[in-house]
PDB file of C-alpha atoms and ligand atoms in Angstrom:
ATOM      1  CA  UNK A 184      28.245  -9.250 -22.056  1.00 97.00           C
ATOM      2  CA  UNK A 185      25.118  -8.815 -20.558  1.00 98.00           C
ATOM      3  CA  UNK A 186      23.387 -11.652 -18.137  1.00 98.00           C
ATOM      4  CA  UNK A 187      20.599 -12.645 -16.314  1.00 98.00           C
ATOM      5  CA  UNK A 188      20.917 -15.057 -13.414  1.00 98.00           C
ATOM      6  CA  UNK A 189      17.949 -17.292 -11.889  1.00 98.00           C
ATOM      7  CA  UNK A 190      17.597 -18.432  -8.556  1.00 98.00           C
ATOM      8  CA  UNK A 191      15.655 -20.064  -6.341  1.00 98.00           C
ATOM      9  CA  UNK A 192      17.050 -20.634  -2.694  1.00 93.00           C
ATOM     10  CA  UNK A 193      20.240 -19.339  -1.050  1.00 93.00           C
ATOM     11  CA  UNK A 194      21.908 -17.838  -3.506  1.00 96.00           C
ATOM     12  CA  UNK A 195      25.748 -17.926  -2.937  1.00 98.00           C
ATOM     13  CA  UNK A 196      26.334 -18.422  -6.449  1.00 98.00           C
ATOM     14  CA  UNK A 197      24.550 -15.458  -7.363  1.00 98.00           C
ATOM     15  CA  UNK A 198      26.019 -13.580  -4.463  1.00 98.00           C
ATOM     16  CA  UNK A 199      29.458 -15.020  -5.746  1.00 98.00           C
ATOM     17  CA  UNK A 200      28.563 -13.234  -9.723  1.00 98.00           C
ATOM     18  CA  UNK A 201      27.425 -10.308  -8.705  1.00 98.00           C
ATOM     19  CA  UNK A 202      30.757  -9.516  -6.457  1.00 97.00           C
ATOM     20  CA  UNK A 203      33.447 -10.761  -9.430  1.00 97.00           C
ATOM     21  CA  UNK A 204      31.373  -8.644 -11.579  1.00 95.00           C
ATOM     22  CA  UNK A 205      33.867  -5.285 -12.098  1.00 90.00           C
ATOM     23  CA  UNK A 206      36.733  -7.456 -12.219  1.00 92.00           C
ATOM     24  CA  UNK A 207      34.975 -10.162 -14.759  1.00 95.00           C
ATOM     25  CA  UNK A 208      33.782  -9.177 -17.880  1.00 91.00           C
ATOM     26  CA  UNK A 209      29.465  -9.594 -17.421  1.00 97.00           C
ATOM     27  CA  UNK A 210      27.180  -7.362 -16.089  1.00 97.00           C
ATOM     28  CA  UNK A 211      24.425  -8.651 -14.496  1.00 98.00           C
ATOM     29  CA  UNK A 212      21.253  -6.851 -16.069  1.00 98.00           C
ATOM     30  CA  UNK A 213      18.331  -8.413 -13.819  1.00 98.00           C
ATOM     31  CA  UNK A 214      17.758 -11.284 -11.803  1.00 98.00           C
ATOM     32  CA  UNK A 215      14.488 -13.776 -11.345  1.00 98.00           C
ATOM     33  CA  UNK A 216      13.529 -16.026  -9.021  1.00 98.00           C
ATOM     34  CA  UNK A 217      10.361 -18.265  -8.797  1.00 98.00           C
ATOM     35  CA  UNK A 218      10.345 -18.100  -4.976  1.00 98.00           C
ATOM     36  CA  UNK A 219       9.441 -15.332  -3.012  1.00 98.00           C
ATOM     37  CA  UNK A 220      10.995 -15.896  -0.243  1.00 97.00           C
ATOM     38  CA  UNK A 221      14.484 -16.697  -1.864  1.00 98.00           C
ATOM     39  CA  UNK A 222      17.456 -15.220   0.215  1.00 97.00           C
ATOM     40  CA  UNK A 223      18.875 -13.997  -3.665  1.00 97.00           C
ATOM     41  CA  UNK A 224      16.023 -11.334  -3.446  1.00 98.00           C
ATOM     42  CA  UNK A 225      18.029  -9.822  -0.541  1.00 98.00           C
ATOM     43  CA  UNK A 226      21.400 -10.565  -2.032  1.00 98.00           C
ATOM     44  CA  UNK A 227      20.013  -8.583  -5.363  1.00 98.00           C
ATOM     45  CA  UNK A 228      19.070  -5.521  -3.528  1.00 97.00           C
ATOM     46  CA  UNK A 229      22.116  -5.498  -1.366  1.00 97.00           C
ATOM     47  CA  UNK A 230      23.736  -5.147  -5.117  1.00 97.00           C
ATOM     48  CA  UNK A 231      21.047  -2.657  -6.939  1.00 97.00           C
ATOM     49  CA  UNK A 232      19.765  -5.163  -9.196  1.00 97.00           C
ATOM     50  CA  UNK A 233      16.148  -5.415 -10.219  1.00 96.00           C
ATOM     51  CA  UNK A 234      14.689  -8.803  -9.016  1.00 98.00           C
ATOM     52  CA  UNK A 235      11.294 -10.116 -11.463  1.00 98.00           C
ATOM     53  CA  UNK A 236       9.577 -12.899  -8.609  1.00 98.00           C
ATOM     54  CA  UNK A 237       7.410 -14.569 -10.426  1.00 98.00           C
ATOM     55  CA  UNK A 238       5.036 -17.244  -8.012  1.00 97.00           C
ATOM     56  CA  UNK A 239       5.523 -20.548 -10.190  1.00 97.00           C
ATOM     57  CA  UNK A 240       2.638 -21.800  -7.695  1.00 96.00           C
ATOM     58  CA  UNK A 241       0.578 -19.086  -9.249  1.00 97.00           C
ATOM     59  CA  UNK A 242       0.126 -20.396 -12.922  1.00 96.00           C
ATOM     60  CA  UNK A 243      -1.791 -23.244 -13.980  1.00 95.00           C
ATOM     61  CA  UNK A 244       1.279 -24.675 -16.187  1.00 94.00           C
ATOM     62  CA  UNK A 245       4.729 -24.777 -16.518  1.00 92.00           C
ATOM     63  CA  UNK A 246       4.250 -23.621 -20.477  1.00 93.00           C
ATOM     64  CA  UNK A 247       1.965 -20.352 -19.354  1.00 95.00           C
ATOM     65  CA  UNK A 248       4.632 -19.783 -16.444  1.00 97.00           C
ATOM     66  CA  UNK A 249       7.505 -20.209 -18.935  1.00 97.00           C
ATOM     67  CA  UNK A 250       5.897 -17.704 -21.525  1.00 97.00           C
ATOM     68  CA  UNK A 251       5.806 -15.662 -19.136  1.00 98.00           C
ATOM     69  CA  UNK A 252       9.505 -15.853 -18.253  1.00 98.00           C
ATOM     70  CA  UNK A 253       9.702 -15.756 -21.966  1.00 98.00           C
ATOM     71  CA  UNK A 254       8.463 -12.329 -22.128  1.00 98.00           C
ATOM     72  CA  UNK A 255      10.531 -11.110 -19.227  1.00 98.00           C
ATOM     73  CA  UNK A 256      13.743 -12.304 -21.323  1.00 98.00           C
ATOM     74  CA  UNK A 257      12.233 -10.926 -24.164  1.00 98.00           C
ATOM     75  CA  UNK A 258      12.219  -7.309 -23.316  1.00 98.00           C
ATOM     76  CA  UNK A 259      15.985  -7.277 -21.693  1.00 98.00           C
ATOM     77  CA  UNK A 260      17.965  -9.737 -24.371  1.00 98.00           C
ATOM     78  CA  UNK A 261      20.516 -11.430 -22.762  1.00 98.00           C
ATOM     79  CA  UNK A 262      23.483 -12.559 -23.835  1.00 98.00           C
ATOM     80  CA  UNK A 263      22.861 -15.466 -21.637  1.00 98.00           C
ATOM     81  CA  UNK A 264      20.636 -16.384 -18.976  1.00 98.00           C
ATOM     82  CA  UNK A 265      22.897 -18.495 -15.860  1.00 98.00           C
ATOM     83  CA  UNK A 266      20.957 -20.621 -13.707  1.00 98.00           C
ATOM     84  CA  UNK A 267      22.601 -20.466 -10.113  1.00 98.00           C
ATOM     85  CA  UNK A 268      20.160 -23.004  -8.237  1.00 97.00           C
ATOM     86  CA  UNK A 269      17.031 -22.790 -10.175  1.00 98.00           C
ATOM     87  CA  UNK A 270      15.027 -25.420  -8.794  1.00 95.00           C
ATOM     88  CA  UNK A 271      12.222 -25.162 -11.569  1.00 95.00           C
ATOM     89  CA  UNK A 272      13.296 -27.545 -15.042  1.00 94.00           C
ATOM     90  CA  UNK A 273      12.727 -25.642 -17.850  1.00 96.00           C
ATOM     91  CA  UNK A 274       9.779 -25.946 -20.380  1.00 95.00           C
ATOM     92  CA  UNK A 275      11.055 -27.092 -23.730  1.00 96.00           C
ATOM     93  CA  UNK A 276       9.450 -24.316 -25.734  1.00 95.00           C
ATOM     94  CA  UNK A 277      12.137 -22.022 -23.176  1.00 97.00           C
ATOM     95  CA  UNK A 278      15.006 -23.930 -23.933  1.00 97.00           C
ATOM     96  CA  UNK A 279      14.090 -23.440 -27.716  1.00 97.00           C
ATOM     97  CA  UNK A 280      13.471 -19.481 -27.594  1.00 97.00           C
ATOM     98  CA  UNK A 281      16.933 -19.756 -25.889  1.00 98.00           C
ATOM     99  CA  UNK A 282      19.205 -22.270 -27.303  1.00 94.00           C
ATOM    100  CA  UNK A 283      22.658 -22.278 -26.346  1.00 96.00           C
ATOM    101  CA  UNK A 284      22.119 -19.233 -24.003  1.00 98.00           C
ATOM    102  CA  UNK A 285      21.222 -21.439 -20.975  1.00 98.00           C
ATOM    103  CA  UNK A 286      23.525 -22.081 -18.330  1.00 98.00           C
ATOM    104  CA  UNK A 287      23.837 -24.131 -15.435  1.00 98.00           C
ATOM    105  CA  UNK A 288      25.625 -25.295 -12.467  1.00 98.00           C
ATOM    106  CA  UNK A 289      24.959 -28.719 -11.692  1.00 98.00           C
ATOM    107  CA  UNK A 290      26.223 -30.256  -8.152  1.00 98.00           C
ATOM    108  CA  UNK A 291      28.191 -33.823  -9.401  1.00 98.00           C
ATOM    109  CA  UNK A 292      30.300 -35.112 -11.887  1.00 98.00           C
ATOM    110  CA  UNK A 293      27.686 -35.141 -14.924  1.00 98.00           C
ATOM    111  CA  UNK A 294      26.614 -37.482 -16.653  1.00 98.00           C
ATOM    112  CA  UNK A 295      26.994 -38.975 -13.006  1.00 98.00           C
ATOM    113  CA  UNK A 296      23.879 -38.052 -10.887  1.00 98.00           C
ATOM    114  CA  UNK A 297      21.742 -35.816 -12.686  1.00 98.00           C
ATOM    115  CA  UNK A 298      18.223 -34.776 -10.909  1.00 97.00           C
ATOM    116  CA  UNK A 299      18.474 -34.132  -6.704  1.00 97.00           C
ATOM    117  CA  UNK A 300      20.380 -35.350  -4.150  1.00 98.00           C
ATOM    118  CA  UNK A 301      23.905 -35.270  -5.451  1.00 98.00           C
ATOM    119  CA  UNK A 302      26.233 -35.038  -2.482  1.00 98.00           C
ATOM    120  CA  UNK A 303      24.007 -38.018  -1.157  1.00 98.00           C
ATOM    121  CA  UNK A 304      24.630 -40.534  -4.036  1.00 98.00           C
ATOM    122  CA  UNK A 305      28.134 -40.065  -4.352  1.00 98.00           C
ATOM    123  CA  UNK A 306      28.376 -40.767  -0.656  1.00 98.00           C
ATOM    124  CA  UNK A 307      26.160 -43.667  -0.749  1.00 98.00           C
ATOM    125  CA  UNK A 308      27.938 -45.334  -3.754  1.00 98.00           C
ATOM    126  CA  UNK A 309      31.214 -44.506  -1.703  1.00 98.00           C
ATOM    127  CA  UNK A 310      32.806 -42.363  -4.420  1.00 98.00           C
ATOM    128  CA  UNK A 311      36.161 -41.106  -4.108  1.00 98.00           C
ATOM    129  CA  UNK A 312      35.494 -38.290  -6.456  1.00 98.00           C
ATOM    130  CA  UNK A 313      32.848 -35.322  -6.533  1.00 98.00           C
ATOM    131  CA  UNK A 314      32.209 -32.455  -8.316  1.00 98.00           C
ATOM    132  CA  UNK A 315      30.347 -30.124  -9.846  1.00 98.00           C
ATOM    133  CA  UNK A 316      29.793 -28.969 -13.556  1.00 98.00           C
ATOM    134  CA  UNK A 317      29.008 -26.477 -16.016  1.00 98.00           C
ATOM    135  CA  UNK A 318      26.980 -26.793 -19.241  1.00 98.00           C
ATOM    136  CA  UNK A 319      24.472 -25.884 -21.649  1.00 98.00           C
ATOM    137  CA  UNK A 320      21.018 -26.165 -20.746  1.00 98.00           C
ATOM    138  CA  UNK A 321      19.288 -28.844 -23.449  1.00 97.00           C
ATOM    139  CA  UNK A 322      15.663 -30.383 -23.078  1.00 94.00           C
ATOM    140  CA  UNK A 323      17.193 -33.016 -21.396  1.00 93.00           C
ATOM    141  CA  UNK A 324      17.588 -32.900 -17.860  1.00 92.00           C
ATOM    142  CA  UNK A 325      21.392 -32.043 -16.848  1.00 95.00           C
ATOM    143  CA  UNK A 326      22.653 -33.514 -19.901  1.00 95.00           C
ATOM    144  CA  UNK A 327      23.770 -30.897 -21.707  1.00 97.00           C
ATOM    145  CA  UNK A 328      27.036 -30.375 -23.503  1.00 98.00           C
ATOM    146  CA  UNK A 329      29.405 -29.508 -20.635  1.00 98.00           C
ATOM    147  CA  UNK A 330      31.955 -26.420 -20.686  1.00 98.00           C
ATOM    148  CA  UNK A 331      33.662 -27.076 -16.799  1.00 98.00           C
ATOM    149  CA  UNK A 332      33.800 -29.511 -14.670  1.00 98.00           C
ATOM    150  CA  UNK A 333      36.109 -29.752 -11.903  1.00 98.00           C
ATOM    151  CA  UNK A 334      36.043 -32.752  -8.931  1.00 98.00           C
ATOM    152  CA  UNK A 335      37.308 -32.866  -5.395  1.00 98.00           C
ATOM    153  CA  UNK A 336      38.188 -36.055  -3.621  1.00 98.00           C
ATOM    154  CA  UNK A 337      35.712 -37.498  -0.964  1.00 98.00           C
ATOM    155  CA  UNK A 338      37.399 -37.407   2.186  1.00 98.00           C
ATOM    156  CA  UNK A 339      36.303 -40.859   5.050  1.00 97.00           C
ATOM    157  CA  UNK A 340      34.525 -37.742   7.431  1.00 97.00           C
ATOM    158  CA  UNK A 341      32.250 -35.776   4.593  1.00 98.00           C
ATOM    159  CA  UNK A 342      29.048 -35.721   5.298  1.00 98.00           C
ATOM    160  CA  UNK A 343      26.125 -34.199   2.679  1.00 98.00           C
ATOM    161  CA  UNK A 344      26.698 -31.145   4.599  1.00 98.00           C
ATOM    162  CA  UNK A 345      30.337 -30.740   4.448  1.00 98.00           C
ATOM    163  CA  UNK A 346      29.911 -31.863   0.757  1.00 98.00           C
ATOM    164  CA  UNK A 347      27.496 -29.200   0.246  1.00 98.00           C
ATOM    165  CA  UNK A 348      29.418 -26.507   1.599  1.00 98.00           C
ATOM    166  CA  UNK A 349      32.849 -27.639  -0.666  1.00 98.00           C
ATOM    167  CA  UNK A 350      31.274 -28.116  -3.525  1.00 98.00           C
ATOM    168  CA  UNK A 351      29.212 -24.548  -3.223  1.00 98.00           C
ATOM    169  CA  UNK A 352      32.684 -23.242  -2.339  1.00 98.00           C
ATOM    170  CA  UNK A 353      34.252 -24.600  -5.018  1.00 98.00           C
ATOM    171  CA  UNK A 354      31.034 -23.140  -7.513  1.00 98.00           C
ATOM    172  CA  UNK A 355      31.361 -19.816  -6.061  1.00 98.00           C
ATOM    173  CA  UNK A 356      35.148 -19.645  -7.700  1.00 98.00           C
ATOM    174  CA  UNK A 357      34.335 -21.130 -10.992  1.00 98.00           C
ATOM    175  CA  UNK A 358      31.145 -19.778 -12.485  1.00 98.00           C
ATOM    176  CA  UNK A 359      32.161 -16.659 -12.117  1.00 98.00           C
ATOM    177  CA  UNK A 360      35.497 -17.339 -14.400  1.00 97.00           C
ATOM    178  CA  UNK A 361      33.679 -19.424 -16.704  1.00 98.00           C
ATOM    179  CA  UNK A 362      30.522 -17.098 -16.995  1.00 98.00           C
ATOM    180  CA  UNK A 363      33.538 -14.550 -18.175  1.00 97.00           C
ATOM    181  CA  UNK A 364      34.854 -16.824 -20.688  1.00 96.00           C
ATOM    182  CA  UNK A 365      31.964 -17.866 -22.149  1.00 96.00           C
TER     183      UNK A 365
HETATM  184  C1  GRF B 448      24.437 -25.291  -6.153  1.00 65.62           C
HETATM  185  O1  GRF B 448      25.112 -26.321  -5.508  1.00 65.62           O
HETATM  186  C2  GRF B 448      24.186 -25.614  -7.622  1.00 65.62           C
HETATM  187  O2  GRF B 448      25.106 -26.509  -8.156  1.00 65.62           O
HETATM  188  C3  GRF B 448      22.829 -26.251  -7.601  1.00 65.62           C
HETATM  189  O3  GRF B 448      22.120 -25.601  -6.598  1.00 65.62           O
HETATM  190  C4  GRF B 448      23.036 -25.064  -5.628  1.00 65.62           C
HETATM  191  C5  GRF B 448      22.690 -23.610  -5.490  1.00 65.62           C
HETATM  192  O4  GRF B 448      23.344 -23.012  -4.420  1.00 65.62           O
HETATM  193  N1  GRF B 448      22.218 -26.196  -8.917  1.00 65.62           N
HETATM  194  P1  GRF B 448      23.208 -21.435  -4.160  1.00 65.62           P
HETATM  195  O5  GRF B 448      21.733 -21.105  -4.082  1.00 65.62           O
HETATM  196  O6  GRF B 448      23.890 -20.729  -5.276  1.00 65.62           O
HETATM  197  O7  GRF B 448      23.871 -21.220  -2.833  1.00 65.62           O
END
């Protein structure tokens, strides 16, 4: 099964695919990012992968920067394309070229907290529970049909940063598996 991941800051989650790789069943054929100074460029060369950076700021529209993504997919056909903190939502006319070949990792307990800010809204609506989950990328925002979720309980102490770093923990061991099972 071939994939292609999509970043656009840190990039555990990529790093995190890209190591469980022999003993997973995906290979990782290419990655892209639509921020050139993404730390997953790094992360990609460290691992001999071919990185497309394409400048979102650099295109007049999402549509003409999405047909060009388009394109890229286009010429290495995926089996499916994992977002692993793709800040950039997706054009609709994408989501259509690709149907039911998106993924994505979303921070909270969907349908609970779509959009930003996760770890801060659960914390400010004093929720015992937190997650993150896995689904299908539809034209509506983080609302796709889900394939894994998994929680972890809010301890008195967390913080958005301690959040942040459990919950990215806690990504790093499941997309991996679930990429593999897909
Ligand atoms: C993750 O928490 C993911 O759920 C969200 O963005 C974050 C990306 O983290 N979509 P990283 O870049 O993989 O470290």
């Amino acid at each position: 099964m071939n994939i292609v991941v999509f970043f656009s800051g840190t990039g555990t989650n990529l790093q995190s695919i890209l190591q469980n790789e022999k003993k997973l069943n995906y290979k990782v054929i290419s990655t892209f990012t639509n921020n050139p100074d993404a730390s997953g460029i790094d992360i990609s060369k460290n691992f001999n992968i071919d990185c497309k950076i394409l400048d979102h700021k650099k295109f007049d529209s999402r549509e003409k920067f999405d047909e060009e993504i388009n394109i890229y997919l286009q010429k290495l056909n995926p089996d499916y394309v994992i977002l692993a903190g793709y800040m950039r939502i997706l054009s609709n006319f994408l989501v259509e070229k690709w149907k039911q070949k998106i993924i994505n990792i979303h921070p909270s307990l969907l349908p609970k907290y779509p959009g930003l800010n996760t770890h801060e809204r659960a914390l400010l609506a004093g929720d015992k529970l937190h997650g993150t989950t896995i689904h299908y990328v539809t034209s509506d925002l983080d609302a796709g049909p889900i394939i894994r979720q998994q929680s972890i309980e809010i301890e008195p102490d967390d913080t958005i940063e301690s959040l942040t770093e459990k919950i990215k923990k806690l990504e790093n061991k499941i997309y991996p598996e679930t990429i593999s099972n897909l």
